[in-house]
PDB file of C-alpha atoms (C1' of nucleotides) in Angstrom:
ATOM      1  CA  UNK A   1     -99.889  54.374 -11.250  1.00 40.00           C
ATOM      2  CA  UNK A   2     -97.331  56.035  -9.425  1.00 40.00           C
ATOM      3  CA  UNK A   3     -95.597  55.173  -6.001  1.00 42.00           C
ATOM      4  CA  UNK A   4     -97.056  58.939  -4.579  1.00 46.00           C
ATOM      5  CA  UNK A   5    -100.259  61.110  -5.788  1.00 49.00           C
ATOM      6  CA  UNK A   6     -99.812  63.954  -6.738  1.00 50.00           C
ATOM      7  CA  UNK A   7    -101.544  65.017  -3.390  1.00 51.00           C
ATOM      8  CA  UNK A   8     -99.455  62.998  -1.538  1.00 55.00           C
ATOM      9  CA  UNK A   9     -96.590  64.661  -2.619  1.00 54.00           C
ATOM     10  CA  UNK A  10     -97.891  67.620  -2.179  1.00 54.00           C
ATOM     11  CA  UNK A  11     -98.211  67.026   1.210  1.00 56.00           C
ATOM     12  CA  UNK A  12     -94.699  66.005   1.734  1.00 59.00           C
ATOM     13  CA  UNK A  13     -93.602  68.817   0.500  1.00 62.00           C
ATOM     14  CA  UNK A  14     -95.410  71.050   2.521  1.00 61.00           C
ATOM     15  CA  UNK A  15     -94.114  69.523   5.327  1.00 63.00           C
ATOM     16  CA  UNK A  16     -91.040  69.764   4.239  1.00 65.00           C
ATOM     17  CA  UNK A  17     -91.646  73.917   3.552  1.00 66.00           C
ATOM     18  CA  UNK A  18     -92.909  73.316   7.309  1.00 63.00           C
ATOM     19  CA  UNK A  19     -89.811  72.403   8.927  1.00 63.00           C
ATOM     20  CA  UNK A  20     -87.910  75.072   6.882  1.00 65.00           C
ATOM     21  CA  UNK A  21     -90.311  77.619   8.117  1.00 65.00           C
ATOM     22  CA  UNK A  22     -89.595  76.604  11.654  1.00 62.00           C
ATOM     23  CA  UNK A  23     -85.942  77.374  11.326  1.00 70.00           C
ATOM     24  CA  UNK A  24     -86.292  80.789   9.119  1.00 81.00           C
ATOM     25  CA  UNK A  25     -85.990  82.989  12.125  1.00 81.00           C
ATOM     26  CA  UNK A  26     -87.649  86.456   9.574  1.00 82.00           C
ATOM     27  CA  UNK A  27     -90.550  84.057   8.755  1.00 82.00           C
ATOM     28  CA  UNK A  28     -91.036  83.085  12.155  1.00 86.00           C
ATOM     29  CA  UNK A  29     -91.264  87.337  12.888  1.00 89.00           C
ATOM     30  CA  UNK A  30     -93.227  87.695  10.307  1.00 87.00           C
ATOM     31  CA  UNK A  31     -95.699  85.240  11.750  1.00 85.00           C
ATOM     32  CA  UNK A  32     -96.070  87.278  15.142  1.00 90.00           C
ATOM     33  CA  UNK A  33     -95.618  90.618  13.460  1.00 89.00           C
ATOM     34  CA  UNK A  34     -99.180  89.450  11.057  1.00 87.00           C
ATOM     35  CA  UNK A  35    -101.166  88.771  14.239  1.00 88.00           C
ATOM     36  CA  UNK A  36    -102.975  91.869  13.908  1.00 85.00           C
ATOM     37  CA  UNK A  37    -102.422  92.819  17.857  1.00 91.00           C
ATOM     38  CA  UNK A  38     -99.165  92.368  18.785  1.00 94.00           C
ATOM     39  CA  UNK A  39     -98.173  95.430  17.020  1.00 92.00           C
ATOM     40  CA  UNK A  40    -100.633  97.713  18.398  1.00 91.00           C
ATOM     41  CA  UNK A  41    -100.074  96.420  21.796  1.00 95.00           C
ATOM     42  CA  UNK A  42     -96.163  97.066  20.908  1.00 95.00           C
ATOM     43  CA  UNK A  43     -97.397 101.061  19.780  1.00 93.00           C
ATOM     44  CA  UNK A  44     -99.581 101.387  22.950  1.00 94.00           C
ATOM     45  CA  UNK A  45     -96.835 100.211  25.478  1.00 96.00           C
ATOM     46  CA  UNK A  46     -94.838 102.411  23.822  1.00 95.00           C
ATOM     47  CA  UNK A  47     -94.511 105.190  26.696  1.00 94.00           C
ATOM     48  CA  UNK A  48     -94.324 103.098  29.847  1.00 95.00           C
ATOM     49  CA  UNK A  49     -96.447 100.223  31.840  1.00 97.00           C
ATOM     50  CA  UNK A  50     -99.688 100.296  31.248  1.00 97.00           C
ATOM     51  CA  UNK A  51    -102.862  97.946  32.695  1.00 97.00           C
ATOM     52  CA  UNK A  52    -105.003  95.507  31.844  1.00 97.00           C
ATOM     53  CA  UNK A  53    -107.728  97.086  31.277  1.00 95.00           C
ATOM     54  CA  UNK A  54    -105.705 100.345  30.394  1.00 96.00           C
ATOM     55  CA  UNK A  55    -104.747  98.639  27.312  1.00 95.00           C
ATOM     56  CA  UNK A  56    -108.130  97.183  25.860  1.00 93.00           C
ATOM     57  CA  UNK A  57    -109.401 100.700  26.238  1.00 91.00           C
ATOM     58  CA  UNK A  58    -106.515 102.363  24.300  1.00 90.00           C
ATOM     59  CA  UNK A  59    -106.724  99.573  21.551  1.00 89.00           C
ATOM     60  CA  UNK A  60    -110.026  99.887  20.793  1.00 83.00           C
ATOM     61  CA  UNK A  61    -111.977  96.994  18.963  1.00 85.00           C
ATOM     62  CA  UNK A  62    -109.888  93.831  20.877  1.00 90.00           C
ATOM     63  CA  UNK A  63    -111.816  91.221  23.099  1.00 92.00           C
ATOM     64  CA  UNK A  64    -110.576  90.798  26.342  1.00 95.00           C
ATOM     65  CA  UNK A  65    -109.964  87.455  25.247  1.00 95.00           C
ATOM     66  CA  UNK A  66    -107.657  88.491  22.179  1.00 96.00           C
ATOM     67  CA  UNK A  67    -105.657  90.538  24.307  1.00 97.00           C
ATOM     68  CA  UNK A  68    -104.961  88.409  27.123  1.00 97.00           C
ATOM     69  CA  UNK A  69    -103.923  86.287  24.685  1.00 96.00           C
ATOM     70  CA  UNK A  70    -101.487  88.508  22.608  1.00 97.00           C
ATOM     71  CA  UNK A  71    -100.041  89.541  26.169  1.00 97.00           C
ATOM     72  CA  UNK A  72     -99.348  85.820  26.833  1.00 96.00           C
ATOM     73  CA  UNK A  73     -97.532  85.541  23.405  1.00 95.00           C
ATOM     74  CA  UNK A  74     -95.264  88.820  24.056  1.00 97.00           C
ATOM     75  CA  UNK A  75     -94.473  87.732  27.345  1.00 97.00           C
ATOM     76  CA  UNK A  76     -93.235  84.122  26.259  1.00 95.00           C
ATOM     77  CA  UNK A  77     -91.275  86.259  23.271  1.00 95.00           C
ATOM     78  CA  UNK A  78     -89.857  88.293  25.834  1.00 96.00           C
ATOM     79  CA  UNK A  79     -91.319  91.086  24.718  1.00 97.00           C
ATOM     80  CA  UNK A  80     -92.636  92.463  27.724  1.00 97.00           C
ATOM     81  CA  UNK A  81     -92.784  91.543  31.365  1.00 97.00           C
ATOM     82  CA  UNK A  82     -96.107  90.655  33.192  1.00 97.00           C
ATOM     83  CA  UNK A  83     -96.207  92.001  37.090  1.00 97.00           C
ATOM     84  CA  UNK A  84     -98.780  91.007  39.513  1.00 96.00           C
ATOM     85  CA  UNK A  85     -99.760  93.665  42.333  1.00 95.00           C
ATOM     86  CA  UNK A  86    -101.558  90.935  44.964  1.00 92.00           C
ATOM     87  CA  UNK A  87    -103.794  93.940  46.260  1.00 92.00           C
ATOM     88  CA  UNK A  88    -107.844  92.766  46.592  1.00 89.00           C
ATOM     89  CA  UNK A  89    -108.516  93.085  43.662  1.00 90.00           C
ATOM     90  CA  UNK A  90    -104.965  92.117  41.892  1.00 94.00           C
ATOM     91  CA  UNK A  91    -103.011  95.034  39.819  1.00 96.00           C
ATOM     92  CA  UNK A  92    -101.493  93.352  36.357  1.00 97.00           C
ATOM     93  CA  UNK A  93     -98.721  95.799  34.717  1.00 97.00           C
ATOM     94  CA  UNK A  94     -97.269  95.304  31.570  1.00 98.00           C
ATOM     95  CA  UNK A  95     -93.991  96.535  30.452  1.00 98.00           C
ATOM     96  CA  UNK A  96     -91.727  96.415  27.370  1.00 98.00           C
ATOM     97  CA  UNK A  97     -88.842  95.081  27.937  1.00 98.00           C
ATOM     98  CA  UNK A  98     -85.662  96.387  26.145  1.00 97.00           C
ATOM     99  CA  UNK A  99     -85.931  94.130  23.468  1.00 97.00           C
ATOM    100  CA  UNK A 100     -89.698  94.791  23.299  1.00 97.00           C
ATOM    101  CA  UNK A 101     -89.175  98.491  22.885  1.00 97.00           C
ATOM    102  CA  UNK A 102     -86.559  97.555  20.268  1.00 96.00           C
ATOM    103  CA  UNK A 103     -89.411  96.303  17.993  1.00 96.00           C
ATOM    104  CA  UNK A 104     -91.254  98.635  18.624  1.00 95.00           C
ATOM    105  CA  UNK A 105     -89.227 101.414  17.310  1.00 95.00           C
ATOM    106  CA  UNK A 106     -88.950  99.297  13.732  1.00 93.00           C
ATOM    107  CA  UNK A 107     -92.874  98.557  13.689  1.00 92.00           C
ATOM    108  CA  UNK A 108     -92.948 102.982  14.066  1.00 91.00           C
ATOM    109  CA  UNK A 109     -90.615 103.306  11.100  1.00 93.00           C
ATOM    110  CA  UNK A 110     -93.309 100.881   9.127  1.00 91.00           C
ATOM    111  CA  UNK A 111     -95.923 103.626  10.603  1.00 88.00           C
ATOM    112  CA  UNK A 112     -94.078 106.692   9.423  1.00 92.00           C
ATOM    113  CA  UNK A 113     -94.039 104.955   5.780  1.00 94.00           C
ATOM    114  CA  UNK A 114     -97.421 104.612   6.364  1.00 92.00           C
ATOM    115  CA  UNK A 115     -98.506 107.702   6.971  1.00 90.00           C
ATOM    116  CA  UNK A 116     -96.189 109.110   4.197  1.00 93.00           C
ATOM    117  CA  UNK A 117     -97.337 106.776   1.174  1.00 94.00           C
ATOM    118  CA  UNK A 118    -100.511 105.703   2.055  1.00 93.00           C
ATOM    119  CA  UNK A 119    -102.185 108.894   0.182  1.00 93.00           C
ATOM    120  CA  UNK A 120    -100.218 107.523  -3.209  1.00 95.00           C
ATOM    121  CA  UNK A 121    -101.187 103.496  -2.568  1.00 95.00           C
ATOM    122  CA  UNK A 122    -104.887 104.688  -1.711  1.00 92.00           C
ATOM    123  CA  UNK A 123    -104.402 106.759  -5.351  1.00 95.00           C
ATOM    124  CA  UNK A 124    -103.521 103.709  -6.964  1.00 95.00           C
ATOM    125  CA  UNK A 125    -106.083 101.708  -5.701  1.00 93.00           C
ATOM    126  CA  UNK A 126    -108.685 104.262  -6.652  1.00 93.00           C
ATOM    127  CA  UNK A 127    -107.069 104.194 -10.637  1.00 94.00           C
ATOM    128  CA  UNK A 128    -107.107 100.632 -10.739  1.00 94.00           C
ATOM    129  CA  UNK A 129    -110.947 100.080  -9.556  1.00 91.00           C
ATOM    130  CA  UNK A 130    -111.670 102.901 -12.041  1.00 91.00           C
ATOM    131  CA  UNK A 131    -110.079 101.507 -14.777  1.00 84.00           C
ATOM    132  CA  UNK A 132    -112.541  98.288 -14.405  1.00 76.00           C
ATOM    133  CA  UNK A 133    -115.814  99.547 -13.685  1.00 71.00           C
TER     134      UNK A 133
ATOM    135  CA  UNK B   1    -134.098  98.455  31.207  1.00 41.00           C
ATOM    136  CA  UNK B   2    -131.506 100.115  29.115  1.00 42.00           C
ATOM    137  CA  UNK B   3    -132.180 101.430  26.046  1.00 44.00           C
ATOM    138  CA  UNK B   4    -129.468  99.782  24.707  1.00 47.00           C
ATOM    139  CA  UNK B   5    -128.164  96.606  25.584  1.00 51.00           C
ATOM    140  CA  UNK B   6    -124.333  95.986  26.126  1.00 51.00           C
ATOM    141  CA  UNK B   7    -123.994  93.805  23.334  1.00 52.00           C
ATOM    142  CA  UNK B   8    -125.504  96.961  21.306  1.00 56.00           C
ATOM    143  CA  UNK B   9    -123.697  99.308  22.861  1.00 55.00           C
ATOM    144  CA  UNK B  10    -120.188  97.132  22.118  1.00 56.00           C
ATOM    145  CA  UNK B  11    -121.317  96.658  18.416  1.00 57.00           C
ATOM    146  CA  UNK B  12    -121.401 100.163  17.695  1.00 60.00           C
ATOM    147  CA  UNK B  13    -118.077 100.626  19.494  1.00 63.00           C
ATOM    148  CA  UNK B  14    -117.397  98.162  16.671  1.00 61.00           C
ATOM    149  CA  UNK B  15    -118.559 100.026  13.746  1.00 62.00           C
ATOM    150  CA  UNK B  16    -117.237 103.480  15.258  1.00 64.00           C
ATOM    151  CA  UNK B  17    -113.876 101.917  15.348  1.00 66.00           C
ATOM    152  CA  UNK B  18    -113.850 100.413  12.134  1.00 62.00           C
ATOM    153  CA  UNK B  19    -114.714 103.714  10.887  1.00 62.00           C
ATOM    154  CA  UNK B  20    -111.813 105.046  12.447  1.00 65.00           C
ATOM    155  CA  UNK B  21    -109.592 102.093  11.448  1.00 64.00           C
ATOM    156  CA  UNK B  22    -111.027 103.153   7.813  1.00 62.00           C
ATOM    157  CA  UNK B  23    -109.236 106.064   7.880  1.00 69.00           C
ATOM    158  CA  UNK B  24    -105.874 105.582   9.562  1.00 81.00           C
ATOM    159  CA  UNK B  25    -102.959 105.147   7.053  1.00 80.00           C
ATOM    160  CA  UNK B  26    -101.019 102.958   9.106  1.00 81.00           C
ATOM    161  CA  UNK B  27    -103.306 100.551  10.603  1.00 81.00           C
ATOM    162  CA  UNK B  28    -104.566 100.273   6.402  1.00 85.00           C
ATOM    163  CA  UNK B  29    -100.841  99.287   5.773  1.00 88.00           C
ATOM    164  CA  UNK B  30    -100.636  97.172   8.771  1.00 86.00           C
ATOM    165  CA  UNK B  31    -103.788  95.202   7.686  1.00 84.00           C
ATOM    166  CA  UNK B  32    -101.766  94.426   4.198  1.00 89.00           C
ATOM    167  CA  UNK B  33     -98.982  93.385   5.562  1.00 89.00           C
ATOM    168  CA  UNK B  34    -100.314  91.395   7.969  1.00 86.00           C
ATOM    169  CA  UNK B  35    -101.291  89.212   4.866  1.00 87.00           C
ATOM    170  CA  UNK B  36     -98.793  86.372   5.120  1.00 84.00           C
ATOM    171  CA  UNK B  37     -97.811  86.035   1.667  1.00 91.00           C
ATOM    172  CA  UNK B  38     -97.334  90.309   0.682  1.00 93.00           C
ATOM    173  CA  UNK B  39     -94.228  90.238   2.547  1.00 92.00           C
ATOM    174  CA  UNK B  40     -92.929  87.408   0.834  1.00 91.00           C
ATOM    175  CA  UNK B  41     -93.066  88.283  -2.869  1.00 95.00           C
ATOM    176  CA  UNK B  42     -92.149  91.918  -2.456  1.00 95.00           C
ATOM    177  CA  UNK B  43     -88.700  90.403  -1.080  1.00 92.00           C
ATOM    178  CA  UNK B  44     -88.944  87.643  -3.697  1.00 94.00           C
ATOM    179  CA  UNK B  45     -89.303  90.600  -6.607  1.00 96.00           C
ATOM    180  CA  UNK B  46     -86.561  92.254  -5.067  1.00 95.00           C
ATOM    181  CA  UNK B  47     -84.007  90.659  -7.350  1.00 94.00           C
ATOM    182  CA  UNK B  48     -86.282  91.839 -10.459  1.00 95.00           C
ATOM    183  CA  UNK B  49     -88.934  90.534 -12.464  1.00 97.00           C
ATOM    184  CA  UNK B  50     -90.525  86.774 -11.981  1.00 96.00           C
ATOM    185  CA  UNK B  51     -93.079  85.130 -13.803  1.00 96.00           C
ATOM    186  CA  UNK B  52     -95.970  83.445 -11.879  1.00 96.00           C
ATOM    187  CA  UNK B  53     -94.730  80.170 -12.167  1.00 95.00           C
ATOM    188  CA  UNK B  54     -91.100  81.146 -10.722  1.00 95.00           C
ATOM    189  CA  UNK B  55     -92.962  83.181  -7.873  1.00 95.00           C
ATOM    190  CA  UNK B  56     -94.893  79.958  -6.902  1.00 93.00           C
ATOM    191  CA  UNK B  57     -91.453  77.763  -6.757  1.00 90.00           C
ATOM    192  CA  UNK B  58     -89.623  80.849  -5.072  1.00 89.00           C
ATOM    193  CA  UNK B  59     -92.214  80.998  -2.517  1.00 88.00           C
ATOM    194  CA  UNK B  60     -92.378  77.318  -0.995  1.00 82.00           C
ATOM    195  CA  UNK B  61     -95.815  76.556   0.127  1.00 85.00           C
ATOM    196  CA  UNK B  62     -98.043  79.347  -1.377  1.00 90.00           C
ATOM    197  CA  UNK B  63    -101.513  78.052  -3.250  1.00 92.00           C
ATOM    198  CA  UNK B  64    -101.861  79.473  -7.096  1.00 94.00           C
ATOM    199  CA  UNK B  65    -104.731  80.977  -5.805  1.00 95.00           C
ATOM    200  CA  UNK B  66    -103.369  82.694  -2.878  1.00 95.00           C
ATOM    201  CA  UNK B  67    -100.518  83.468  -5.158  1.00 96.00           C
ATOM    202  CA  UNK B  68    -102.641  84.983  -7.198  1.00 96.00           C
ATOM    203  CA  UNK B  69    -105.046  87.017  -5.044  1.00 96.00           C
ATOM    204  CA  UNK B  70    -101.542  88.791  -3.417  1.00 96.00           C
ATOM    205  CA  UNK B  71    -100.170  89.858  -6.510  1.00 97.00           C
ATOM    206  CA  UNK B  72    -103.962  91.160  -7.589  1.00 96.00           C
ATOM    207  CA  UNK B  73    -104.301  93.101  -4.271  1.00 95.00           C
ATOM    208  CA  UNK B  74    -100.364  94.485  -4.815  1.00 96.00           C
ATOM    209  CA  UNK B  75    -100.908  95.280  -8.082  1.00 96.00           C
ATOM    210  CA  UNK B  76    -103.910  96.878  -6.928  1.00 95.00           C
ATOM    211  CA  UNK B  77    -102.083  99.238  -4.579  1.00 95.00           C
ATOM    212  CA  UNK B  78     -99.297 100.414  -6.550  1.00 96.00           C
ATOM    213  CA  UNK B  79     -96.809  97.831  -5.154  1.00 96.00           C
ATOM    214  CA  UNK B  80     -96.216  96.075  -8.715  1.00 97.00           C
ATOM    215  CA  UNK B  81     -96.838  96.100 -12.377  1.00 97.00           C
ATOM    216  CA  UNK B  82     -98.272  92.700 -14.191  1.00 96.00           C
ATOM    217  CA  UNK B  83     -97.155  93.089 -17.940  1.00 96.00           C
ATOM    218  CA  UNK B  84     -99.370  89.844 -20.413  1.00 95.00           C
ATOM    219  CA  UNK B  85     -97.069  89.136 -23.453  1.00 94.00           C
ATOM    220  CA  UNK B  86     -99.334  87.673 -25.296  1.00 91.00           C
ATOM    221  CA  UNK B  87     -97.956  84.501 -26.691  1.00 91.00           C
ATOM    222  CA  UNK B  88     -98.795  81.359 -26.672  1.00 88.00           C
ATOM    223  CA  UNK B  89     -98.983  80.203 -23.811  1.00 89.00           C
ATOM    224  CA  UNK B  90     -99.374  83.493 -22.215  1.00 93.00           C
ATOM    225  CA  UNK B  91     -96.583  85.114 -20.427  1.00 95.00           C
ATOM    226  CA  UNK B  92     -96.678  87.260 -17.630  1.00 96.00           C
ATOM    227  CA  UNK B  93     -94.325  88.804 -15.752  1.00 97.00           C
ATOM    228  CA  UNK B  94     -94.510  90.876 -12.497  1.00 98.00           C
ATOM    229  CA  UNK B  95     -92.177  93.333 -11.445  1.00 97.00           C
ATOM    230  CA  UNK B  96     -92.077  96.130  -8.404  1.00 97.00           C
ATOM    231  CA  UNK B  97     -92.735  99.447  -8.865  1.00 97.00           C
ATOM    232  CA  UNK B  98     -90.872 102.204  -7.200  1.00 97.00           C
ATOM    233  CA  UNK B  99     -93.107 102.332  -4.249  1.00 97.00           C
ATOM    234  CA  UNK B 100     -93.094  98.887  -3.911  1.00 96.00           C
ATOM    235  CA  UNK B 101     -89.593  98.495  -4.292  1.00 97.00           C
ATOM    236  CA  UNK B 102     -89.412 101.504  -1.159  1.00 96.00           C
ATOM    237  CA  UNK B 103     -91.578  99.484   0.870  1.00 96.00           C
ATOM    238  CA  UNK B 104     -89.544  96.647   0.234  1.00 95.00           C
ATOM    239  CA  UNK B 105     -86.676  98.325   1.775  1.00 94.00           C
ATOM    240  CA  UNK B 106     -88.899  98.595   5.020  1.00 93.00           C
ATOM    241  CA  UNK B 107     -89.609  94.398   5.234  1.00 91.00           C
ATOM    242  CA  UNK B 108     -86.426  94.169   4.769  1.00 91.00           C
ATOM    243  CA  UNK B 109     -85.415  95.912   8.162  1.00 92.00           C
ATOM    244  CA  UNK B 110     -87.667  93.955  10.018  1.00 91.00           C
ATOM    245  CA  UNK B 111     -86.416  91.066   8.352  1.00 88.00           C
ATOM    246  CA  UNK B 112     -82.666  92.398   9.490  1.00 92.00           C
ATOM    247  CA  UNK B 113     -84.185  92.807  13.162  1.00 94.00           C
ATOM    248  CA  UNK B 114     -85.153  89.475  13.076  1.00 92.00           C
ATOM    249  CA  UNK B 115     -82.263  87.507  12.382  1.00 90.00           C
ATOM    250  CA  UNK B 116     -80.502  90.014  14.512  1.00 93.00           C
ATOM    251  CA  UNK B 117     -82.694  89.107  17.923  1.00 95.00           C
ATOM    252  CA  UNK B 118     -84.701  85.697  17.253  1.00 93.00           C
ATOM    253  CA  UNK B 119     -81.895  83.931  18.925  1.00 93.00           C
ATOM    254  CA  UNK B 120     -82.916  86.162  21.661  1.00 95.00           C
ATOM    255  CA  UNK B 121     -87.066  85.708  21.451  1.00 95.00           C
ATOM    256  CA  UNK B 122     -86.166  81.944  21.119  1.00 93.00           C
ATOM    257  CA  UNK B 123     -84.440  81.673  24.404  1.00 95.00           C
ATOM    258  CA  UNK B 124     -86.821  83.787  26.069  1.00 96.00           C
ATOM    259  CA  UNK B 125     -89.596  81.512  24.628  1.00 94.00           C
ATOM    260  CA  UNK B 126     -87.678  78.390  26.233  1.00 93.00           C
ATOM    261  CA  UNK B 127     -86.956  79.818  29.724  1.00 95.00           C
ATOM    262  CA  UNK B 128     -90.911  80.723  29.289  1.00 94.00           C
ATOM    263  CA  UNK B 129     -92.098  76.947  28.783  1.00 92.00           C
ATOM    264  CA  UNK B 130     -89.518  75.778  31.018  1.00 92.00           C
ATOM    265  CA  UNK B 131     -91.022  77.801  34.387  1.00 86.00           C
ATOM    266  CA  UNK B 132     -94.095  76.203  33.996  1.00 78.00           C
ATOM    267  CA  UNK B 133     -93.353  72.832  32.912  1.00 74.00           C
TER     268      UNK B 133
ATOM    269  C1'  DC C   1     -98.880  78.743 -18.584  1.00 75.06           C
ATOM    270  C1'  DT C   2    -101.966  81.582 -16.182  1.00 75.06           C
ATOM    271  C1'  DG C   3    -106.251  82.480 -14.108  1.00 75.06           C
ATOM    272  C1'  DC C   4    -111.058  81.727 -12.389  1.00 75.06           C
ATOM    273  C1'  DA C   5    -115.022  79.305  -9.967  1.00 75.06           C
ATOM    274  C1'  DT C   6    -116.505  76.004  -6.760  1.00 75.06           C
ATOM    275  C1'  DC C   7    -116.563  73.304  -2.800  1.00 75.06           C
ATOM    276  C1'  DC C   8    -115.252  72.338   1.841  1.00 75.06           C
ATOM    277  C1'  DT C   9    -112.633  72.075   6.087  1.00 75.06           C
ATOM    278  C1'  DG C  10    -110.670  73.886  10.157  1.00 75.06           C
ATOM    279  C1'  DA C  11    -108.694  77.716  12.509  1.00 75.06           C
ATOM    280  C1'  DC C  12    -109.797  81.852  14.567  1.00 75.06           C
ATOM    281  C1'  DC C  13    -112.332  84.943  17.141  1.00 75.06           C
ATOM    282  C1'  DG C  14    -116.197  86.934  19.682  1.00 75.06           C
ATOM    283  C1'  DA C  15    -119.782  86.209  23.187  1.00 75.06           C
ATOM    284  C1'  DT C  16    -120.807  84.463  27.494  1.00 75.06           C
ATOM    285  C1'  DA C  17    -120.442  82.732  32.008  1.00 75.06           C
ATOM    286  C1'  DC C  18    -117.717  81.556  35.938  1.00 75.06           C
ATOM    287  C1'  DT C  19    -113.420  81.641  39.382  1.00 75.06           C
ATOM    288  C1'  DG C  20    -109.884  83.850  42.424  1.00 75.06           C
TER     289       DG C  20
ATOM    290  C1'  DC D   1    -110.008  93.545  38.053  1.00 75.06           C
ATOM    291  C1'  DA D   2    -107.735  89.810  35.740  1.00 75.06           C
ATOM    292  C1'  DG D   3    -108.074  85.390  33.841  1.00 75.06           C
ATOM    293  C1'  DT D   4    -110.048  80.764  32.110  1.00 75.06           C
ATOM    294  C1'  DA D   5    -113.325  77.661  29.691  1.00 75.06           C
ATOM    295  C1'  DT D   6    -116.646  76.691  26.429  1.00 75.06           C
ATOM    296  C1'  DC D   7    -119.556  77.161  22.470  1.00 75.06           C
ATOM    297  C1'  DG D   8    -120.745  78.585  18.012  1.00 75.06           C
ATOM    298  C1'  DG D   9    -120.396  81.303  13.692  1.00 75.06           C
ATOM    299  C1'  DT D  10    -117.544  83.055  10.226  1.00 75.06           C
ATOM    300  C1'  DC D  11    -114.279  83.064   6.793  1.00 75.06           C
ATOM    301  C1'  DA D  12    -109.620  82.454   5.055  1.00 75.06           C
ATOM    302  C1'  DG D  13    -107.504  79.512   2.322  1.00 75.06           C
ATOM    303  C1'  DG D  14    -106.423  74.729   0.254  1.00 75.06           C
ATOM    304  C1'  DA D  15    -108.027  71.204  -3.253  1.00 75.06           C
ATOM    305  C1'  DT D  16    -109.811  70.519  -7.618  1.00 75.06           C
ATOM    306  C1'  DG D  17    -111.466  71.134 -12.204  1.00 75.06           C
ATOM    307  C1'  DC D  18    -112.085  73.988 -16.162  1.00 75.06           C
ATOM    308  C1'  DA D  19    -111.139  77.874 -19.590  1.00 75.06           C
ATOM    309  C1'  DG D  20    -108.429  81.026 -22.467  1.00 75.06           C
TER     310       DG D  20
END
DNA sequence: CTGCATCCTGACCGATACTG
DNA sequence: CAGTATCGGTCAGGATGCAG
């Protein structure tokens, strides 16, 4: 029998791939950039401060709760800056931040690929499914 | 009473925008690479072609099967090729296509951005947790 | 070696209700 | 209007075993 299952090492070594995650600053991107909101609130902010509110209408489809929450996440990032109106009833305004909008121009060069290969991936797609039916 | 309730009313804000989602390139391309793993083995087949096996060691803390459905759904779109030698044991190597080696290319900016500015986001992310600690 | 099917857990997300 | 808390359902994805 040996010292570790095979699980257990397993394990280990996932934790290991853990802690050399947490230092790969692209992976560590990556893993806000695949939170399917962060970019779209990036694109929306895109021409100036925008509220609450504003936003979840422009980005159709996200919960209020989603949202709140990406905002939180960009702010800590530094992504964008939250300001607070105290008016009855409170104003909220987010803003990129230059560093924000710097991201945001590389997520709109991902876009423009998009929109200029997505006819030929969609092509592919529909070969492949009609090669197996 | 309305003849719709709100919770109606929001699900078929739902289905409208997932109709709409259905048909924007970007957001399509955005949902794939959103996947964790896509990003990762385009930049692993960057260097050329890599059997499944080497994939799985190159990319630390994948599952086979995860492993596998990526490559299926690349494959799928155009990104890759998967060529069976048939031996035995089977061999089977997977290699980029044009397009996928283009779309490569892209990650690879962001990837560029983010060792460029994480130093940046990671500060920022610090100063965050320190102001309300 | 590569791939597929099954089971199962836990993270995520939406719905809802309540506060300032 | 903006934000928080809680609950519950769903589903991605990891573990495992088997087949070609």
């Amino acid at each position: 029998m040996p010292v570790r299952t095979a699980a257990q090492r397993r394990r280990e070594a996932k934790l290991a791939y853990d802690a050399f995650m947490a230092e790969c600053p692209s992976r560590q991107l990556l893993d806000t950039l695949s939170d399917k909101w962060v970019t779209l609130v990036l694109v929306a902010l895109a021409h100036g401060p925008l509220r609450h509110a504003e936003l979840a209408r422009q980005i159709a489809g996200v919960s209020q709760k989603m949202l709140t929450q990406t905002l939180r996440a960009l702010e800590r990032d530094g992504m964008l800056t939250r300001s607070v109106t105290p008016t009855v009833p409170v104003r909220v305004d987010y803003e990129l931040t230059p560093l924000g909008a710097d991201l945001q121009r590389e997520v709109r060069a991902i876009k423009a690929w998009a929109e200029r290969y997505m006819p030929r991936v969609l092509a592919a797609r529909r070969s492949y499914d009609a090669r197996r039916s």
